[in-house]
C-alpha cells in the first residue's frame, strides 16, 4: 500500500486551489491516483474527484517529451458525456496534477470479474456509450490507442466513460494528411493484428478492434484469443478463431454476434467504424438507443469545442 505523502508546500498549493488529497487508490507506470476533495471558493459544497499525479523526474524522457504533452493537449479539448471529464490540470515543479471525475463503481474489468458476463441488453447500452465517445474522438481526429476494460470506468449511475489518454494522439498533420502510427501501444491482448505486424498503421481502426475485444469480454467473461505468445495471437486473429462459451452462444442474438464479427475483422479496411456500430442492427434492437439525448449530440459537442 502506498502512503499519501505530500510536503507542506505541496499541501498549501493544493489547498489554495481548493483541493485536498484524501486517499491513495491506484497507480500506473509513472503516476499515482488519489481520491480528492474539492471545494470551490464561492461554494461550500464538496466534490469528490480523482487526482492523477505524474512525477516527471521518474519517467523516461520519451514519455515526458512526447506522450505526456500529447495527453494533456488531448484532455483539454474533450467534452463528452462518455469520456472522462477533466476538472483541471496544473503543474508544480516536476509534478503534473490532473483532476478528473471520480468513477464510483470502478472499472469494467473489476465489474466483470465480480459479476460475471454482462447481459446482452446491458452490453448493448455500454457499447453504444463507448461508440458515441469514440465517434466524438475520431471526429476530432484523435485516436485513443489504449482501449481496454481497465480504461472503461463506471459512474454511480452505471454509465461508462472511456479514460486514460496516455497513448492518445492526433490522426492528421497540419495539412490534414493522415498520420500513420508506428508505436506499439496498449495491451497485447487488445492490440489489432496490424499493430502486431510491426508496420506503420492507421490508428482509428485499431480503436475499433480494441472495442470489439471489450465487447467480447463483456459478453463472455474471457478474452477472444490466446495471448500467451504473440505469434499464436496473431494467427488466431487473422483466422478469426474466437469462440463464445457454449452457454453464451446459445442465448446471444444473431445481430450481436454479427457486430462482434465486424469489429474483430482482421482487415482494418473492412472493420466497422464507430458510426457503423451506432447504425447497426444490434443497437437498433432497442429503440431507446437510436436517438441522442442533448448531452450526446456530437454536432453540438463539436461546435462547442470550436467555440
mmCIF file of C-alpha atoms in Angstrom:
data_model
loop_
_atom_site.group_PDB
_atom_site.id
_atom_site.type_symbol
_atom_site.label_atom_id
_atom_site.label_comp_id
_atom_site.label_asym_id
_atom_site.label_seq_id
_atom_site.Cartn_x
_atom_site.Cartn_y
_atom_site.Cartn_z
ATOM 1 C CA UNK A 1 0.000 0.000 0.000
ATOM 2 C CA UNK A 2 1.371 3.386 -0.972
ATOM 3 C CA UNK A 3 1.107 6.101 1.655
ATOM 4 C CA UNK A 4 -0.160 9.570 0.918
ATOM 5 C CA UNK A 5 2.977 11.691 1.223
ATOM 6 C CA UNK A 6 2.958 15.373 0.388
ATOM 7 C CA UNK A 7 5.177 18.214 1.501
ATOM 8 C CA UNK A 8 3.751 21.115 3.442
ATOM 9 C CA UNK A 9 4.295 23.440 0.482
ATOM 10 C CA UNK A 10 2.543 20.954 -1.796
ATOM 11 C CA UNK A 11 -0.424 20.741 0.578
ATOM 12 C CA UNK A 12 -0.585 24.532 0.729
ATOM 13 C CA UNK A 13 -0.544 24.816 -3.060
ATOM 14 C CA UNK A 14 -3.359 22.297 -3.398
ATOM 15 C CA UNK A 15 -5.343 23.825 -0.550
ATOM 16 C CA UNK A 16 -5.124 27.293 -2.113
ATOM 17 C CA UNK A 17 -6.765 25.851 -5.220
ATOM 18 C CA UNK A 18 -9.457 24.094 -3.193
ATOM 19 C CA UNK A 19 -8.079 20.537 -3.354
ATOM 20 C CA UNK A 20 -7.320 18.038 -0.601
ATOM 21 C CA UNK A 21 -5.811 14.624 -1.343
ATOM 22 C CA UNK A 22 -7.511 12.065 0.898
ATOM 23 C CA UNK A 23 -6.631 8.515 -0.111
ATOM 24 C CA UNK A 24 -4.358 6.593 -2.482
ATOM 25 C CA UNK A 25 -6.478 4.475 -4.851
ATOM 26 C CA UNK A 26 -4.137 3.250 -7.602
ATOM 27 C CA UNK A 27 -1.051 3.751 -9.700
ATOM 28 C CA UNK A 28 0.367 3.326 -13.182
ATOM 29 C CA UNK A 29 3.869 3.315 -14.601
ATOM 30 C CA UNK A 30 4.672 6.956 -13.795
ATOM 31 C CA UNK A 31 1.588 8.163 -11.977
ATOM 32 C CA UNK A 32 -0.347 7.710 -8.750
ATOM 33 C CA UNK A 33 -4.068 8.312 -8.321
ATOM 34 C CA UNK A 34 -5.687 9.749 -5.208
ATOM 35 C CA UNK A 35 -9.236 10.273 -4.065
ATOM 36 C CA UNK A 36 -9.542 14.036 -3.749
ATOM 37 C CA UNK A 37 -11.933 16.510 -2.196
ATOM 38 C CA UNK A 38 -12.581 19.796 -3.980
ATOM 39 C CA UNK A 39 -14.285 22.846 -2.530
ATOM 40 C CA UNK A 40 -14.841 25.911 -4.690
ATOM 41 C CA UNK A 41 -14.155 29.277 -3.039
ATOM 42 C CA UNK A 42 -17.608 30.635 -3.799
ATOM 43 C CA UNK A 43 -19.353 27.418 -2.781
ATOM 44 C CA UNK A 44 -19.182 25.305 0.363
ATOM 45 C CA UNK A 45 -20.279 22.133 -1.448
ATOM 46 C CA UNK A 46 -17.572 19.499 -1.683
ATOM 47 C CA UNK A 47 -16.965 17.473 -4.837
ATOM 48 C CA UNK A 48 -15.189 14.117 -4.921
ATOM 49 C CA UNK A 49 -12.588 13.845 -7.694
ATOM 50 C CA UNK A 50 -9.739 11.573 -8.705
ATOM 51 C CA UNK A 51 -6.310 13.174 -8.977
ATOM 52 C CA UNK A 52 -3.657 11.653 -11.219
ATOM 53 C CA UNK A 53 -0.210 12.870 -10.153
ATOM 54 C CA UNK A 54 2.532 12.357 -12.711
ATOM 55 C CA UNK A 55 6.109 12.608 -11.437
ATOM 56 C CA UNK A 56 8.140 13.557 -14.500
ATOM 57 C CA UNK A 57 11.502 13.202 -12.725
ATOM 58 C CA UNK A 58 10.908 9.439 -12.524
ATOM 59 C CA UNK A 59 9.618 8.996 -16.079
ATOM 60 C CA UNK A 60 11.587 8.279 -19.285
ATOM 61 C CA UNK A 61 12.478 11.256 -21.448
ATOM 62 C CA UNK A 62 10.363 9.885 -24.314
ATOM 63 C CA UNK A 63 7.289 9.914 -22.076
ATOM 64 C CA UNK A 64 7.932 13.430 -20.739
ATOM 65 C CA UNK A 65 8.706 14.993 -24.120
ATOM 66 C CA UNK A 66 6.196 13.138 -26.332
ATOM 67 C CA UNK A 67 3.414 11.213 -24.627
ATOM 68 C CA UNK A 68 2.656 13.491 -21.669
ATOM 69 C CA UNK A 69 2.277 16.710 -23.749
ATOM 70 C CA UNK A 70 0.008 14.784 -26.144
ATOM 71 C CA UNK A 71 -2.154 13.503 -23.298
ATOM 72 C CA UNK A 72 -2.602 16.981 -21.831
ATOM 73 C CA UNK A 73 -3.254 18.512 -25.251
ATOM 74 C CA UNK A 74 -5.959 15.907 -25.877
ATOM 75 C CA UNK A 75 -7.571 16.136 -22.430
ATOM 76 C CA UNK A 76 -8.107 19.892 -22.544
ATOM 77 C CA UNK A 77 -10.049 19.503 -25.821
ATOM 78 C CA UNK A 78 -12.518 16.853 -24.688
ATOM 79 C CA UNK A 79 -16.133 17.425 -23.718
ATOM 80 C CA UNK A 80 -18.312 14.339 -23.990
ATOM 81 C CA UNK A 81 -20.568 12.506 -21.505
ATOM 82 C CA UNK A 82 -18.903 9.156 -22.257
ATOM 83 C CA UNK A 83 -15.310 10.345 -21.976
ATOM 84 C CA UNK A 84 -13.798 11.022 -18.558
ATOM 85 C CA UNK A 85 -14.345 14.647 -17.560
ATOM 86 C CA UNK A 86 -11.226 16.591 -16.598
ATOM 87 C CA UNK A 87 -11.814 19.151 -13.855
ATOM 88 C CA UNK A 88 -8.439 20.907 -14.087
ATOM 89 C CA UNK A 89 -4.757 20.409 -14.853
ATOM 90 C CA UNK A 90 -1.781 22.216 -13.407
ATOM 91 C CA UNK A 91 1.947 21.750 -12.969
ATOM 92 C CA UNK A 92 4.104 22.272 -9.917
ATOM 93 C CA UNK A 93 7.837 21.749 -10.285
ATOM 94 C CA UNK A 94 8.306 18.209 -11.663
ATOM 95 C CA UNK A 95 4.738 17.094 -10.993
ATOM 96 C CA UNK A 96 1.594 17.330 -13.092
ATOM 97 C CA UNK A 97 -1.764 17.196 -11.345
ATOM 98 C CA UNK A 98 -4.723 16.042 -13.423
ATOM 99 C CA UNK A 99 -8.030 16.289 -11.550
ATOM 100 C CA UNK A 100 -10.907 14.372 -13.094
ATOM 101 C CA UNK A 101 -14.304 12.958 -12.288
ATOM 102 C CA UNK A 102 -14.224 10.083 -9.833
ATOM 103 C CA UNK A 103 -15.954 6.926 -11.054
ATOM 104 C CA UNK A 104 -17.678 5.443 -8.055
ATOM 105 C CA UNK A 105 -18.146 1.922 -9.426
ATOM 106 C CA UNK A 106 -14.595 1.233 -10.552
ATOM 107 C CA UNK A 107 -13.690 -0.138 -13.962
ATOM 108 C CA UNK A 108 -15.308 -2.598 -16.334
ATOM 109 C CA UNK A 109 -12.753 -5.345 -15.726
ATOM 110 C CA UNK A 110 -13.461 -5.295 -11.983
ATOM 111 C CA UNK A 111 -17.187 -5.344 -12.688
ATOM 112 C CA UNK A 112 -16.939 -8.385 -14.983
ATOM 113 C CA UNK A 113 -14.651 -10.273 -12.602
ATOM 114 C CA UNK A 114 -17.087 -9.648 -9.734
ATOM 115 C CA UNK A 115 -20.414 -10.096 -11.534
ATOM 116 C CA UNK A 116 -19.613 -12.403 -14.451
ATOM 117 C CA UNK A 117 -20.814 -11.990 -18.023
ATOM 118 C CA UNK A 118 -22.692 -8.783 -18.759
ATOM 119 C CA UNK A 119 -26.173 -9.357 -20.186
ATOM 120 C CA UNK A 120 -26.665 -8.643 -23.887
ATOM 121 C CA UNK A 121 -29.026 -5.760 -23.129
ATOM 122 C CA UNK A 122 -26.596 -4.081 -20.714
ATOM 123 C CA UNK A 123 -23.675 -4.727 -23.081
ATOM 124 C CA UNK A 124 -25.655 -3.001 -25.826
ATOM 125 C CA UNK A 125 -26.143 0.099 -23.664
ATOM 126 C CA UNK A 126 -22.484 0.278 -22.657
ATOM 127 C CA UNK A 127 -21.107 -0.401 -26.125
ATOM 128 C CA UNK A 128 -23.316 2.327 -27.568
ATOM 129 C CA UNK A 129 -21.991 4.779 -24.973
ATOM 130 C CA UNK A 130 -18.389 3.839 -25.779
ATOM 131 C CA UNK A 131 -19.061 4.071 -29.515
ATOM 132 C CA UNK A 132 -20.504 7.565 -29.052
ATOM 133 C CA UNK A 133 -17.391 8.626 -27.149
ATOM 134 C CA UNK A 134 -15.135 7.079 -29.774
ATOM 135 C CA UNK A 135 -17.111 8.648 -32.623
ATOM 136 C CA UNK A 136 -16.599 12.047 -30.979
ATOM 137 C CA UNK A 137 -12.868 11.396 -30.542
ATOM 138 C CA UNK A 138 -12.425 10.295 -34.145
ATOM 139 C CA UNK A 139 -14.398 13.292 -35.423
ATOM 140 C CA UNK A 140 -11.812 15.440 -33.620
ATOM 141 C CA UNK A 141 -9.122 13.380 -35.402
ATOM 142 C CA UNK A 142 -7.948 11.943 -32.085
ATOM 143 C CA UNK A 143 -7.284 8.251 -31.535
ATOM 144 C CA UNK A 144 -7.166 6.624 -28.084
ATOM 145 C CA UNK A 145 -4.808 3.672 -28.787
ATOM 146 C CA UNK A 146 -5.275 2.002 -25.389
ATOM 147 C CA UNK A 147 -8.915 0.925 -25.154
ATOM 148 C CA UNK A 148 -9.332 -1.944 -22.695
ATOM 149 C CA UNK A 149 -11.696 -2.950 -19.905
ATOM 150 C CA UNK A 150 -9.449 -1.336 -17.277
ATOM 151 C CA UNK A 151 -9.855 2.017 -19.050
ATOM 152 C CA UNK A 152 -13.663 1.859 -19.118
ATOM 153 C CA UNK A 153 -14.920 3.451 -15.886
ATOM 154 C CA UNK A 154 -18.368 3.071 -14.303
ATOM 155 C CA UNK A 155 -20.135 6.033 -12.718
ATOM 156 C CA UNK A 156 -22.528 5.982 -9.764
ATOM 157 C CA UNK A 157 -25.411 5.528 -12.223
ATOM 158 C CA UNK A 158 -23.558 2.728 -14.048
ATOM 159 C CA UNK A 159 -22.882 4.704 -17.197
ATOM 160 C CA UNK A 160 -19.488 4.137 -18.807
ATOM 161 C CA UNK A 161 -16.728 6.623 -19.537
ATOM 162 C CA UNK A 162 -13.564 5.981 -21.530
ATOM 163 C CA UNK A 163 -10.467 7.067 -19.597
ATOM 164 C CA UNK A 164 -6.644 7.129 -19.668
ATOM 165 C CA UNK A 165 -5.475 9.077 -22.706
ATOM 166 C CA UNK A 166 -1.777 8.431 -22.124
ATOM 167 C CA UNK A 167 -1.316 6.930 -25.611
ATOM 168 C CA UNK A 168 -3.764 9.240 -27.401
ATOM 169 C CA UNK A 169 -2.594 11.222 -30.398
ATOM 170 C CA UNK A 170 -3.863 13.218 -33.353
ATOM 171 C CA UNK A 171 -4.507 11.352 -36.602
ATOM 172 C CA UNK A 172 -3.723 14.127 -39.096
ATOM 173 C CA UNK A 173 -0.880 16.578 -39.586
ATOM 174 C CA UNK A 174 -1.045 20.358 -40.034
ATOM 175 C CA UNK A 175 -2.003 19.859 -43.673
ATOM 176 C CA UNK A 176 -4.873 17.487 -42.755
ATOM 177 C CA UNK A 177 -2.992 14.475 -44.079
ATOM 178 C CA UNK A 178 -3.358 11.130 -42.256
ATOM 179 C CA UNK A 179 -0.517 10.219 -39.919
ATOM 180 C CA UNK A 180 0.381 6.554 -39.650
ATOM 181 C CA UNK A 181 1.199 5.293 -36.149
ATOM 182 C CA UNK A 182 4.409 3.383 -35.585
ATOM 183 C CA UNK A 183 4.311 2.973 -31.808
ATOM 184 C CA UNK A 184 3.307 -0.340 -30.279
ATOM 185 C CA UNK A 185 0.585 0.929 -27.949
ATOM 186 C CA UNK A 186 -1.663 -0.570 -25.353
ATOM 187 C CA UNK A 187 -2.036 -4.145 -24.126
ATOM 188 C CA UNK A 188 -1.146 -7.030 -26.410
ATOM 189 C CA UNK A 189 -4.441 -8.841 -25.776
ATOM 190 C CA UNK A 190 -6.378 -5.792 -27.055
ATOM 191 C CA UNK A 191 -3.988 -4.940 -29.906
ATOM 192 C CA UNK A 192 -5.214 -5.200 -33.501
ATOM 193 C CA UNK A 193 -3.348 -7.524 -35.884
ATOM 194 C CA UNK A 194 -1.953 -4.590 -37.867
ATOM 195 C CA UNK A 195 -0.191 -3.423 -34.686
ATOM 196 C CA UNK A 196 1.264 -6.881 -34.016
ATOM 197 C CA UNK A 197 2.510 -6.951 -37.605
ATOM 198 C CA UNK A 198 5.017 -4.274 -36.630
ATOM 199 C CA UNK A 199 4.477 -1.964 -39.586
ATOM 200 C CA UNK A 200 3.027 1.610 -39.656
ATOM 201 C CA UNK A 201 -0.753 1.507 -39.318
ATOM 202 C CA UNK A 202 -3.834 3.737 -39.429
ATOM 203 C CA UNK A 203 -4.731 4.214 -35.752
ATOM 204 C CA UNK A 204 -8.520 4.732 -35.866
ATOM 205 C CA UNK A 205 -9.398 1.152 -36.930
ATOM 206 C CA UNK A 206 -7.233 -0.212 -34.102
ATOM 207 C CA UNK A 207 -9.502 1.557 -31.589
ATOM 208 C CA UNK A 208 -12.460 -0.333 -33.074
ATOM 209 C CA UNK A 209 -10.661 -3.676 -32.808
ATOM 210 C CA UNK A 210 -9.957 -2.981 -29.133
ATOM 211 C CA UNK A 211 -13.602 -2.024 -28.634
ATOM 212 C CA UNK A 212 -14.536 -5.381 -30.173
ATOM 213 C CA UNK A 213 -12.356 -7.148 -27.603
ATOM 214 C CA UNK A 214 -14.048 -5.152 -24.825
ATOM 215 C CA UNK A 215 -17.464 -6.221 -26.153
ATOM 216 C CA UNK A 216 -16.377 -9.869 -26.322
ATOM 217 C CA UNK A 217 -15.089 -9.745 -22.730
ATOM 218 C CA UNK A 218 -18.365 -8.220 -21.519
ATOM 219 C CA UNK A 219 -20.418 -10.941 -23.174
ATOM 220 C CA UNK A 220 -18.112 -13.864 -22.485
ATOM 221 C CA UNK A 221 -16.001 -13.073 -19.374
ATOM 222 C CA UNK A 222 -12.879 -14.168 -21.259
ATOM 223 C CA UNK A 223 -10.525 -12.888 -23.938
ATOM 224 C CA UNK A 224 -11.320 -13.824 -27.537
ATOM 225 C CA UNK A 225 -7.791 -15.037 -28.366
ATOM 226 C CA UNK A 226 -4.894 -16.783 -26.635
ATOM 227 C CA UNK A 227 -2.370 -14.054 -25.846
ATOM 228 C CA UNK A 228 0.359 -16.184 -24.260
ATOM 229 C CA UNK A 229 2.517 -15.844 -27.386
ATOM 230 C CA UNK A 230 2.336 -13.009 -29.901
ATOM 231 C CA UNK A 231 2.701 -15.233 -32.967
ATOM 232 C CA UNK A 232 -0.121 -17.511 -31.848
ATOM 233 C CA UNK A 233 -2.278 -14.490 -31.001
ATOM 234 C CA UNK A 234 -1.710 -13.005 -34.460
ATOM 235 C CA UNK A 235 -2.519 -16.290 -36.215
ATOM 236 C CA UNK A 236 -5.766 -16.657 -34.267
ATOM 237 C CA UNK A 237 -6.723 -13.043 -35.037
ATOM 238 C CA UNK A 238 -6.126 -13.471 -38.765
ATOM 239 C CA UNK A 239 -8.017 -16.776 -38.769
ATOM 240 C CA UNK A 240 -10.950 -15.266 -36.810
ATOM 241 C CA UNK A 241 -10.553 -18.109 -34.327
ATOM 242 C CA UNK A 242 -12.600 -16.839 -31.409
ATOM 243 C CA UNK A 243 -15.470 -18.757 -29.847
ATOM 244 C CA UNK A 244 -18.178 -17.814 -27.400
ATOM 245 C CA UNK A 245 -18.744 -20.101 -24.465
ATOM 246 C CA UNK A 246 -21.487 -22.577 -25.319
ATOM 247 C CA UNK A 247 -23.920 -21.253 -22.709
ATOM 248 C CA UNK A 248 -23.377 -17.715 -24.048
ATOM 249 C CA UNK A 249 -23.533 -18.633 -27.735
ATOM 250 C CA UNK A 250 -26.961 -20.185 -27.336
ATOM 251 C CA UNK A 251 -28.573 -17.024 -25.939
ATOM 252 C CA UNK A 252 -26.855 -14.206 -27.877
ATOM 253 C CA UNK A 253 -28.771 -12.695 -30.782
ATOM 254 C CA UNK A 254 -27.503 -13.078 -34.333
ATOM 255 C CA UNK A 255 -27.259 -9.274 -34.529
ATOM 256 C CA UNK A 256 -24.930 -9.227 -31.533
ATOM 257 C CA UNK A 257 -22.687 -11.948 -32.957
ATOM 258 C CA UNK A 258 -22.605 -10.110 -36.290
ATOM 259 C CA UNK A 259 -21.348 -6.908 -34.665
ATOM 260 C CA UNK A 260 -18.595 -8.787 -32.814
ATOM 261 C CA UNK A 261 -17.585 -10.264 -36.184
ATOM 262 C CA UNK A 262 -17.476 -6.805 -37.804
ATOM 263 C CA UNK A 263 -15.270 -5.438 -35.008
ATOM 264 C CA UNK A 264 -12.908 -8.427 -34.752
ATOM 265 C CA UNK A 265 -12.314 -8.159 -38.510
ATOM 266 C CA UNK A 266 -8.578 -8.586 -39.250
ATOM 267 C CA UNK A 267 -8.754 -6.360 -42.339
ATOM 268 C CA UNK A 268 -8.849 -2.776 -40.962
ATOM 269 C CA UNK A 269 -10.455 -1.550 -44.186
ATOM 270 C CA UNK A 270 -13.475 -3.797 -43.596
ATOM 271 C CA UNK A 271 -13.748 -3.251 -39.853
ATOM 272 C CA UNK A 272 -16.782 -1.338 -38.578
ATOM 273 C CA UNK A 273 -16.360 2.321 -37.614
ATOM 274 C CA UNK A 274 -17.934 3.879 -34.522
ATOM 275 C CA UNK A 275 -20.696 5.338 -36.705
ATOM 276 C CA UNK A 276 -21.413 1.912 -38.204
ATOM 277 C CA UNK A 277 -21.738 0.487 -34.681
ATOM 278 C CA UNK A 278 -24.295 3.158 -33.814
ATOM 279 C CA UNK A 279 -26.234 2.399 -37.011
ATOM 280 C CA UNK A 280 -26.002 -1.377 -36.601
ATOM 281 C CA UNK A 281 -28.958 -3.746 -36.387
ATOM 282 C CA UNK A 282 -27.870 -4.711 -32.859
ATOM 283 C CA UNK A 283 -28.152 -1.175 -31.492
ATOM 284 C CA UNK A 284 -31.466 -0.756 -33.349
ATOM 285 C CA UNK A 285 -32.932 -3.709 -31.417
ATOM 286 C CA UNK A 286 -33.502 -1.267 -28.537
ATOM 287 C CA UNK A 287 -35.393 1.712 -29.931
ATOM 288 C CA UNK A 288 -34.425 3.823 -26.901
ATOM 289 C CA UNK A 289 -30.801 3.719 -28.048
ATOM 290 C CA UNK A 290 -31.400 5.020 -31.567
ATOM 291 C CA UNK A 291 -31.808 8.655 -30.544
ATOM 292 C CA UNK A 292 -29.327 11.010 -28.889
ATOM 293 C CA UNK A 293 -30.032 12.980 -25.770
ATOM 294 C CA UNK A 294 -28.891 16.607 -25.560
ATOM 295 C CA UNK A 295 -25.613 15.691 -23.870
ATOM 296 C CA UNK A 296 -24.753 13.114 -26.539
ATOM 297 C CA UNK A 297 -25.364 15.255 -29.637
ATOM 298 C CA UNK A 298 -21.983 15.114 -31.332
ATOM 299 C CA UNK A 299 -22.590 18.092 -33.629
ATOM 300 C CA UNK A 300 -23.338 20.368 -30.689
ATOM 301 C CA UNK A 301 -20.372 18.981 -28.784
ATOM 302 C CA UNK A 302 -18.004 19.589 -31.675
ATOM 303 C CA UNK A 303 -19.354 23.094 -32.225
ATOM 304 C CA UNK A 304 -18.801 23.716 -28.523
ATOM 305 C CA UNK A 305 -15.143 22.732 -28.845
ATOM 306 C CA UNK A 306 -14.650 25.144 -31.765
ATOM 307 C CA UNK A 307 -16.019 27.991 -29.670
#
